[in-house]
Coordinates of C-alpha atoms and ligand atoms in Angstrom, one line a residue:
M16 CA -74.0 -86.1 1.8
D17 CA -75.4 -83.0 3.2
S18 CA -79.1 -82.0 2.6
S19 CA -79.4 -78.4 1.4
D20 CA -82.0 -76.0 2.5
S21 CA -83.7 -76.2 -0.9
K22 CA -86.2 -79.0 -1.8
A23 CA -87.5 -79.9 -5.3
T24 CA -91.2 -79.9 -6.2
L25 CA -92.5 -82.1 -8.7
S26 CA -96.0 -81.1 -10.0
F27 CA -98.2 -82.9 -12.5
T28 CA -100.8 -81.5 -15.0
N29 CA -103.0 -84.4 -14.6
G30 CA -104.4 -83.4 -11.2
K31 CA -102.1 -85.7 -9.0
P32 CA -100.9 -84.0 -5.8
S33 CA -97.4 -82.6 -6.3
V34 CA -94.5 -84.1 -4.3
E35 CA -91.6 -82.5 -2.3
L36 CA -88.2 -84.1 -3.0
P37 CA -85.0 -83.5 -0.7
V38 CA -82.0 -82.0 -2.5
Y39 CA -78.3 -82.9 -1.4
K40 CA -75.3 -81.0 -1.9
G41 CA -71.9 -82.8 -2.5
T42 CA -68.7 -81.2 -1.7
I43 CA -68.2 -79.8 -5.2
G44 CA -70.3 -80.6 -8.3
P45 CA -74.1 -80.5 -9.1
D46 CA -76.7 -81.0 -6.3
V47 CA -78.8 -84.1 -6.6
V48 CA -82.6 -84.6 -6.2
D49 CA -83.5 -87.8 -4.1
I50 CA -86.1 -89.6 -5.9
R51 CA -86.1 -92.8 -3.9
K52 CA -89.4 -92.4 -2.3
L53 CA -91.0 -91.2 -5.9
Y54 CA -92.5 -94.5 -6.7
A55 CA -93.9 -95.2 -3.3
Q56 CA -95.3 -91.5 -3.5
T57 CA -96.5 -91.4 -7.1
G58 CA -96.5 -94.8 -8.6
M59 CA -94.2 -93.5 -11.1
F60 CA -90.6 -94.1 -12.1
T61 CA -88.2 -91.6 -13.7
Y62 CA -86.8 -92.3 -17.0
D63 CA -83.2 -91.9 -17.9
P64 CA -81.6 -94.3 -20.3
G65 CA -77.8 -93.8 -20.5
F66 CA -78.0 -92.0 -17.2
L67 CA -77.6 -88.6 -18.7
S68 CA -78.9 -86.8 -15.5
T69 CA -78.7 -89.7 -12.8
G70 CA -76.5 -90.0 -9.9
S71 CA -76.1 -93.6 -9.2
C72 CA -74.5 -93.5 -5.7
S73 CA -72.6 -91.2 -3.6
S74 CA -68.8 -91.4 -3.7
S75 CA -65.7 -89.7 -2.4
I76 CA -63.1 -91.2 -4.8
T77 CA -62.9 -89.2 -7.9
F78 CA -64.4 -86.1 -9.1
I79 CA -64.6 -84.7 -12.7
N80 CA -65.5 -81.0 -13.6
G81 CA -66.2 -81.6 -17.3
E82 CA -66.7 -77.9 -18.1
K83 CA -63.1 -76.9 -16.5
G84 CA -61.4 -80.0 -17.6
E85 CA -60.5 -81.1 -14.1
L86 CA -59.9 -84.5 -12.8
L87 CA -59.3 -85.0 -9.0
Y88 CA -58.6 -88.4 -7.3
R89 CA -59.5 -88.1 -3.6
G90 CA -59.2 -84.1 -4.0
Y91 CA -55.8 -84.1 -5.7
P92 CA -55.5 -82.7 -9.3
I93 CA -54.3 -85.5 -11.9
E94 CA -51.6 -83.2 -13.3
Q95 CA -49.9 -83.1 -9.7
L96 CA -50.3 -86.8 -9.0
A97 CA -48.8 -87.6 -12.6
A98 CA -45.9 -85.3 -11.8
K99 CA -45.0 -86.2 -8.2
K100 CA -46.2 -89.8 -7.5
D101 CA -46.0 -93.1 -8.9
F102 CA -48.9 -95.5 -9.7
L103 CA -48.8 -97.6 -6.6
D104 CA -48.9 -94.4 -4.3
V105 CA -52.1 -93.5 -6.5
C106 CA -53.4 -96.9 -5.8
Y107 CA -52.9 -96.5 -2.1
L108 CA -54.6 -93.2 -2.2
L109 CA -57.6 -94.4 -4.3
L110 CA -58.0 -97.4 -2.0
N111 CA -57.5 -95.7 1.4
G112 CA -58.4 -92.0 0.7
E113 CA -55.0 -90.6 1.8
L114 CA -51.6 -90.6 0.1
P115 CA -49.3 -92.7 1.9
N116 CA -46.2 -91.4 4.2
A117 CA -42.8 -92.9 3.3
E118 CA -43.3 -95.7 5.5
E119 CA -46.6 -96.7 4.2
S120 CA -45.5 -96.3 0.7
K121 CA -42.6 -98.6 1.2
Q122 CA -44.9 -101.2 2.8
F123 CA -47.5 -101.0 0.1
H124 CA -45.0 -101.4 -2.8
H125 CA -43.6 -104.4 -0.9
L126 CA -47.0 -105.8 -0.4
V127 CA -48.0 -105.7 -4.0
S128 CA -44.8 -106.9 -5.1
E129 CA -45.2 -110.0 -2.9
H130 CA -48.4 -110.9 -4.9
T131 CA -47.3 -110.6 -8.5
M132 CA -47.0 -114.3 -9.1
V133 CA -50.4 -116.2 -10.6
H134 CA -51.1 -119.8 -9.4
E135 CA -49.2 -122.0 -11.8
Q136 CA -52.2 -123.6 -12.9
M137 CA -53.5 -120.4 -14.7
Q138 CA -51.2 -121.1 -17.5
Y139 CA -53.0 -124.3 -18.4
F140 CA -56.3 -122.5 -18.2
L141 CA -54.7 -120.1 -20.8
R142 CA -53.6 -122.7 -23.1
G143 CA -57.2 -123.6 -23.8
F144 CA -57.6 -120.3 -25.8
R145 CA -56.8 -119.9 -29.4
R146 CA -53.4 -118.3 -30.1
D147 CA -55.2 -115.4 -32.1
A148 CA -57.8 -114.9 -29.3
H149 CA -58.1 -111.1 -28.6
P150 CA -56.3 -110.3 -25.4
M151 CA -59.5 -108.7 -23.8
A152 CA -61.4 -112.1 -24.3
V153 CA -58.4 -113.7 -22.6
L154 CA -58.3 -111.3 -19.9
T155 CA -62.0 -111.3 -19.1
G156 CA -61.6 -115.2 -18.7
L157 CA -58.4 -115.1 -16.7
V158 CA -59.8 -112.4 -14.4
G159 CA -62.9 -114.3 -13.8
A160 CA -60.8 -117.5 -13.2
L161 CA -59.0 -115.9 -10.3
S162 CA -62.0 -116.6 -8.2
A163 CA -61.6 -120.2 -8.8
F164 CA -57.9 -120.0 -7.5
Y165 CA -58.2 -117.7 -4.5
H166 CA -61.1 -119.2 -2.5
D167 CA -59.7 -117.4 0.7
S168 CA -60.6 -114.1 -0.7
T169 CA -64.1 -114.3 -2.3
D170 CA -66.5 -113.2 0.5
I171 CA -67.2 -109.7 -0.7
H172 CA -68.9 -108.7 2.6
N173 CA -65.7 -109.5 4.5
A174 CA -63.4 -106.7 4.8
E175 CA -60.3 -108.8 4.8
H176 CA -61.1 -110.7 1.9
R177 CA -62.0 -107.6 0.1
H178 CA -58.6 -106.1 1.2
I179 CA -56.5 -109.2 0.2
A180 CA -58.6 -109.7 -3.0
A181 CA -57.8 -106.0 -3.9
I182 CA -53.9 -106.4 -3.5
R183 CA -54.0 -109.7 -5.4
M184 CA -55.9 -108.1 -8.6
I185 CA -53.7 -105.0 -8.7
A186 CA -50.5 -107.0 -8.2
K187 CA -51.6 -109.8 -10.8
M188 CA -53.0 -107.8 -13.6
P189 CA -49.7 -107.0 -15.2
T190 CA -48.8 -110.6 -14.9
L191 CA -51.9 -111.7 -16.7
V192 CA -51.7 -109.0 -19.3
A193 CA -48.2 -110.0 -20.2
M194 CA -49.3 -113.6 -20.1
A195 CA -51.9 -113.0 -22.7
Y196 CA -49.6 -111.2 -25.0
K197 CA -46.8 -113.7 -24.7
Y198 CA -49.2 -116.5 -25.3
G199 CA -50.4 -114.8 -28.5
I200 CA -47.1 -114.3 -29.9
G201 CA -45.9 -118.0 -28.7
Q202 CA -43.0 -117.1 -26.4
P203 CA -42.5 -118.3 -23.0
Y204 CA -44.0 -116.4 -20.2
M205 CA -41.7 -114.3 -17.9
Y206 CA -42.1 -114.8 -14.2
P207 CA -42.4 -111.4 -12.4
R208 CA -39.3 -109.7 -10.9
N209 CA -40.1 -108.2 -7.6
D210 CA -37.1 -106.0 -7.4
L211 CA -38.4 -103.9 -10.3
S212 CA -40.8 -101.1 -10.2
Y213 CA -44.6 -101.9 -11.2
A214 CA -44.1 -100.6 -14.7
G215 CA -40.7 -101.8 -15.0
N216 CA -41.7 -105.4 -14.2
F217 CA -44.5 -105.2 -16.6
L218 CA -42.1 -104.0 -19.4
R219 CA -39.7 -107.1 -18.7
M220 CA -42.6 -109.4 -18.5
M221 CA -43.8 -108.1 -22.0
F222 CA -40.5 -107.7 -23.7
G223 CA -38.0 -109.8 -22.0
N224 CA -37.2 -113.5 -22.8
P225 CA -35.4 -116.2 -20.7
C226 CA -32.3 -116.1 -23.0
E227 CA -30.9 -112.7 -22.1
D228 CA -31.2 -109.9 -19.4
Y229 CA -33.7 -107.3 -20.0
K230 CA -32.8 -103.5 -19.4
V231 CA -35.8 -101.5 -18.3
N232 CA -35.7 -98.1 -20.4
P233 CA -36.5 -95.4 -17.7
V234 CA -38.5 -93.1 -20.1
F235 CA -40.7 -95.9 -21.2
E236 CA -41.1 -97.0 -17.5
K237 CA -42.2 -93.5 -16.6
A238 CA -44.5 -93.2 -19.5
L239 CA -46.1 -96.5 -18.7
D240 CA -46.4 -95.5 -15.1
R241 CA -48.2 -92.2 -16.1
I242 CA -50.5 -94.1 -18.5
F243 CA -51.4 -96.2 -15.4
I244 CA -52.0 -93.1 -13.2
L245 CA -54.1 -91.3 -15.9
H246 CA -56.4 -94.5 -16.3
A247 CA -56.6 -95.4 -12.7
D248 CA -60.3 -94.1 -11.9
H249 CA -62.8 -92.0 -13.6
E250 CA -65.8 -92.1 -11.3
Q251 CA -69.0 -93.8 -12.3
N252 CA -68.1 -94.5 -16.0
A253 CA -69.6 -97.5 -17.7
S254 CA -67.3 -100.2 -16.5
A255 CA -67.2 -98.9 -13.1
S256 CA -71.0 -98.8 -12.9
T257 CA -70.9 -102.3 -14.3
V258 CA -68.6 -103.4 -11.4
R259 CA -70.9 -101.9 -8.9
L260 CA -74.1 -103.3 -10.3
C261 CA -72.2 -106.8 -10.7
G262 CA -70.8 -106.6 -7.1
S263 CA -74.2 -105.5 -5.6
S264 CA -75.5 -108.9 -6.2
G265 CA -73.0 -109.9 -3.5
T266 CA -70.8 -112.0 -6.1
N267 CA -67.1 -112.3 -5.4
P268 CA -64.8 -109.3 -6.1
F269 CA -62.9 -111.3 -9.2
A270 CA -66.2 -111.8 -10.9
A271 CA -67.2 -108.3 -10.3
I272 CA -63.9 -107.0 -11.7
A273 CA -64.1 -109.4 -14.7
A274 CA -67.4 -107.7 -15.5
G275 CA -65.6 -104.5 -15.7
V276 CA -62.9 -105.7 -18.0
A277 CA -65.8 -107.0 -20.2
C278 CA -67.5 -103.7 -20.3
L279 CA -64.3 -101.7 -21.0
W280 CA -63.7 -103.9 -24.1
G281 CA -66.3 -101.8 -26.1
P282 CA -65.1 -99.1 -28.5
A283 CA -67.1 -96.4 -26.9
H284 CA -65.0 -96.9 -23.6
G285 CA -61.8 -98.7 -23.2
G286 CA -61.5 -100.0 -26.6
A287 CA -61.4 -96.6 -28.1
N288 CA -57.6 -96.4 -27.9
E289 CA -57.1 -99.7 -29.9
A290 CA -59.8 -98.2 -32.4
C291 CA -58.1 -94.8 -32.5
L292 CA -54.8 -96.2 -33.6
N293 CA -56.3 -98.6 -36.2
M294 CA -58.1 -95.4 -37.5
L295 CA -54.9 -93.5 -37.7
R296 CA -53.2 -96.4 -39.6
R297 CA -56.2 -96.6 -42.0
I298 CA -56.0 -92.8 -42.7
Q299 CA -52.1 -93.3 -43.2
A300 CA -52.6 -96.0 -45.6
D301 CA -55.2 -94.3 -47.7
G302 CA -53.0 -91.1 -48.2
G303 CA -52.1 -89.7 -44.7
I304 CA -52.3 -86.0 -44.1
A305 CA -52.9 -85.1 -47.8
K306 CA -56.2 -86.9 -47.3
L307 CA -57.4 -85.7 -43.9
G308 CA -60.0 -83.4 -45.5
E309 CA -61.9 -86.2 -46.9
F310 CA -61.8 -88.1 -43.8
I311 CA -63.1 -85.5 -41.7
A312 CA -66.1 -84.9 -44.2
K313 CA -66.9 -88.6 -43.7
V314 CA -66.9 -88.2 -40.0
K315 CA -69.3 -85.1 -40.4
D316 CA -71.5 -87.1 -42.7
K317 CA -74.1 -88.8 -40.3
N318 CA -74.9 -91.5 -42.9
S319 CA -71.3 -92.7 -43.1
G320 CA -71.2 -94.1 -39.4
V321 CA -67.7 -93.0 -39.0
R322 CA -66.7 -91.4 -35.7
L323 CA -63.5 -89.7 -34.9
M324 CA -62.4 -92.1 -32.5
G325 CA -60.2 -90.5 -29.5
F326 CA -62.5 -87.4 -29.7
G327 CA -65.5 -86.7 -27.6
H328 CA -66.3 -87.5 -23.9
R329 CA -69.6 -87.8 -22.1
V330 CA -68.3 -85.7 -19.1
Y331 CA -65.4 -83.5 -20.6
K332 CA -66.9 -80.8 -22.7
N333 CA -63.9 -78.5 -22.7
F334 CA -60.8 -80.6 -22.8
D335 CA -59.7 -83.9 -21.2
P336 CA -56.9 -82.9 -18.8
R337 CA -55.6 -86.5 -19.2
A338 CA -55.0 -85.8 -23.0
K339 CA -52.8 -82.9 -22.3
I340 CA -50.5 -84.9 -20.0
M341 CA -50.6 -87.7 -22.7
Q342 CA -49.7 -85.6 -25.5
A343 CA -46.5 -84.3 -23.5
T344 CA -45.8 -87.9 -22.6
A345 CA -46.0 -89.0 -26.4
A346 CA -43.4 -86.2 -27.3
E347 CA -41.1 -87.6 -24.5
V348 CA -41.1 -91.2 -25.6
L349 CA -40.8 -90.2 -29.4
A350 CA -37.7 -88.1 -28.6
E351 CA -36.3 -91.1 -26.6
M352 CA -37.0 -93.3 -29.6
G353 CA -35.3 -90.7 -32.0
H354 CA -38.6 -90.7 -34.0
K355 CA -39.4 -87.2 -33.5
K356 CA -41.1 -87.5 -37.1
D357 CA -43.3 -90.5 -36.3
P358 CA -46.0 -90.4 -39.1
L359 CA -48.8 -91.6 -36.9
F360 CA -47.9 -88.7 -34.2
D361 CA -47.7 -86.2 -36.9
L362 CA -50.8 -87.3 -38.5
A363 CA -52.6 -87.3 -35.0
Q364 CA -51.4 -83.8 -34.3
A365 CA -52.7 -82.5 -38.0
L366 CA -56.0 -84.5 -37.3
A367 CA -56.4 -82.7 -33.8
K368 CA -55.7 -79.3 -35.3
I369 CA -58.2 -79.6 -38.2
A370 CA -60.8 -80.9 -35.9
L371 CA -60.1 -78.3 -33.2
E372 CA -60.9 -75.6 -35.6
D373 CA -63.9 -77.2 -37.5
D374 CA -67.2 -75.9 -36.5
Y375 CA -68.8 -79.5 -36.2
F376 CA -66.3 -80.4 -33.5
V377 CA -66.4 -76.8 -31.9
Q378 CA -70.1 -76.7 -31.6
R379 CA -70.4 -80.1 -30.2
K380 CA -67.7 -79.5 -27.7
L381 CA -65.7 -82.5 -29.1
Y382 CA -62.1 -82.4 -28.0
P383 CA -59.1 -85.1 -28.0
N384 CA -59.7 -87.6 -25.1
V385 CA -56.9 -89.6 -23.4
D386 CA -57.1 -92.4 -25.8
F387 CA -56.2 -90.1 -28.7
Y388 CA -52.7 -90.0 -27.3
S389 CA -52.1 -93.1 -25.2
G390 CA -52.3 -95.2 -28.3
I391 CA -49.5 -93.3 -29.9
V392 CA -47.4 -93.7 -26.8
E393 CA -48.0 -97.4 -26.3
H394 CA -47.2 -97.9 -30.0
A395 CA -43.9 -96.2 -29.7
I396 CA -43.2 -98.5 -26.7
G397 CA -43.8 -101.5 -29.0
I398 CA -47.1 -102.5 -27.4
P399 CA -49.3 -103.9 -30.1
S400 CA -52.4 -102.1 -30.4
N401 CA -54.9 -105.2 -29.4
L402 CA -53.3 -105.0 -26.2
F403 CA -54.1 -101.3 -25.4
T404 CA -57.3 -102.0 -23.8
G405 CA -55.9 -104.7 -21.7
I406 CA -53.4 -102.2 -20.3
F407 CA -56.2 -99.8 -19.6
A408 CA -57.9 -102.6 -17.8
L409 CA -54.7 -103.2 -15.9
A410 CA -54.6 -99.6 -14.7
R411 CA -58.4 -99.3 -14.0
T412 CA -58.7 -102.4 -11.9
V413 CA -57.6 -100.3 -8.7
G414 CA -60.5 -97.9 -9.7
W415 CA -63.0 -100.7 -10.1
V416 CA -61.8 -102.2 -6.6
A417 CA -62.1 -98.8 -4.9
Q418 CA -65.7 -98.2 -6.2
L419 CA -66.8 -101.7 -5.4
N420 CA -65.2 -101.6 -1.8
E421 CA -66.9 -98.2 -1.3
M422 CA -70.1 -99.4 -2.4
I423 CA -70.1 -102.4 -0.1
A424 CA -69.0 -100.4 2.9
D425 CA -71.9 -97.8 2.1
P426 CA -74.9 -98.4 4.6
E427 CA -77.2 -97.3 1.8
Y428 CA -76.2 -99.9 -0.5
H429 CA -78.9 -102.0 -2.1
I430 CA -78.6 -104.6 -5.0
G431 CA -78.8 -102.5 -8.1
R432 CA -82.2 -102.9 -9.8
P433 CA -83.2 -100.3 -12.4
R434 CA -86.9 -100.2 -13.4
Q435 CA -88.3 -99.6 -17.0
L436 CA -90.8 -98.0 -19.2
Y437 CA -92.6 -101.2 -20.6
T438 CA -93.8 -100.8 -24.2
G439 CA -94.2 -104.4 -25.3
H440 CA -97.7 -106.2 -25.5
A441 CA -100.1 -106.2 -22.7
R442 CA -101.1 -109.3 -21.4
R443 CA -102.4 -111.8 -24.1
D444 CA -103.3 -115.5 -24.5
V445 CA -101.6 -118.1 -26.4
A446 CA -104.1 -119.5 -29.1
Ligands
LIG15 N1 -66.8 -88.3 -33.8 C1 -67.7 -87.6 -34.5 N2 -68.9 -87.1 -33.8 C2 -69.1 -87.3 -32.7 C3 -68.2 -87.9 -31.8 C4 -66.9 -88.4 -32.5 N3 -66.0 -89.1 -31.9 N4 -68.5 -87.9 -30.5 C5 -69.6 -87.5 -30.4 N5 -69.9 -87.0 -31.8 C6 -71.3 -86.3 -32.0 C7 -72.4 -87.1 -32.3 O1 -72.6 -87.6 -33.4 C8 -73.5 -86.2 -31.7 O2 -73.9 -85.3 -32.7 P1 -75.4 -84.7 -33.1 O3 -75.7 -84.1 -31.7 O4 -75.3 -84.1 -34.4 O5 -76.3 -86.0 -33.2 C9 -73.0 -85.4 -30.8 O6 -71.5 -85.3 -31.0 C10 -73.0 -85.9 -29.2 O7 -72.4 -87.1 -29.2 P2 -73.2 -88.3 -28.4 O8 -72.9 -89.7 -29.0 O9 -74.6 -88.1 -27.9 O10 -72.1 -88.2 -27.0 P3 -72.1 -89.0 -25.8 O11 -71.8 -88.3 -24.7 O12 -73.1 -90.0 -25.8 O13 -70.7 -90.0 -26.3 C11 -68.8 -90.9 -26.6 C12 -69.4 -89.9 -25.7 C13 -67.1 -90.7 -25.9 C14 -69.0 -92.2 -26.5 C15 -68.4 -90.3 -28.0 O14 -67.8 -89.0 -28.1 C16 -67.6 -91.2 -29.0 O15 -68.1 -92.2 -29.5 N6 -66.3 -90.9 -29.1 C17 -65.4 -91.8 -29.9 C18 -65.0 -93.0 -29.1 C19 -63.9 -92.7 -27.9 O16 -63.0 -91.9 -28.2 N7 -64.2 -93.1 -26.7 C20 -63.2 -92.9 -25.6 C21 -63.8 -92.2 -24.4 S1 -62.5 -91.5 -23.4 C22 -62.0 -92.9 -22.6 C23 -62.8 -93.5 -21.6 O17 -63.1 -92.7 -20.4 O18 -63.4 -94.6 -21.6

């Protein structure tokens, strides 16, 4: 963080003396005004619900330029990483700051593959859930429960503990997501196979069964790996901020990541992919492309409470680069399936076209986001929509871990403790 030559001056109309505030420059992106001493100097807080103008930390992991539609992991454009690297190399990059060389990559792939199994007792814990439990409810519980199984990696202030907890969570998330799925459909869990790729192993744990061999489809494997890369991190979004805030109390890494899983579940965040596919299904059932005009009219009517799921983003105000990559991946997967005429994909394309030309969406800079297409890809692969957010959580685990570890290693880190503008009763007495 470099101080810039400029300073900000905050002046008041009520006669209070003005204060000078330092301004810092990042490598790229907007400068920030340092308000940490504001309360001590003025007795005032700032007010910014939803963090619309507030930087909560300094970070060197991920950068988004919302106007340009640019996403960088450690400086590398997402398009190049998705085209040239696999998910585990991207995990290495996010965790360590640099891409691995060939030997480091081999060792990292091996290390993760050695930790894919979960404690056998986990399946008894899982059995306590109803079979119809939402996979995100199950995952929130399972990830939190990891802290009860791996006592040797729960000290967040110990770098070795943080490292091993990171590897464990990245390695075990596919196993846990697949277990949640198999439990729901009443099939036996499949133990991981460490000779398969990260995505290939996940596909086998999802769709294989003990009675026959499972052959990984390379097109699905690549598509899934790409979904993982695109969802790996997204700077200070709601769930990453939740993980940081939760971890700032010194809780163990598994508990902090479980908080991220819980936050991701919401439909305004990771739950949007499931909500988007459900929306497409509803439109299809109500008449499909012929009735799209009526649906768009409902979305534009503020009283209807209907939003176009998979559209809009707090940061991207031009396009979501992940959506472009996912749109191409959707076409590849559908071609592999021989489903060039998938009705939901056709519907999505038609919906996107109408919305992109409609003034309501153009004026508000609302564009398809990654979830608009990732659900279509996952649906084509055979993944049920209630598992979409779980797959997002699987992929985002590395981002959460990288954000958490960065925060703990930051000498400026404090427990997160926002202040408030109190609007309730002043002190009063009980009669
Ligand atoms: N459909 C219809 N109108 C919308 C939509 C939408 N999807 N998104 C925003 N708007 C309107 C909103 O009503 C408001 O209009 P007005 O100015 O007339 O009141 C304006 O656009 C600004 O919206 P906002 O809610 O203030 O914007 P935000 O930055 O707080 O919300 C968002 C961002 C992603 C929560 C929102 O766009 C949304 O709910 N989208 C649908 C859910 C979705 O797809 N979420 C996935 C995000 S990408 C995955 C991830 O990174 O988690």
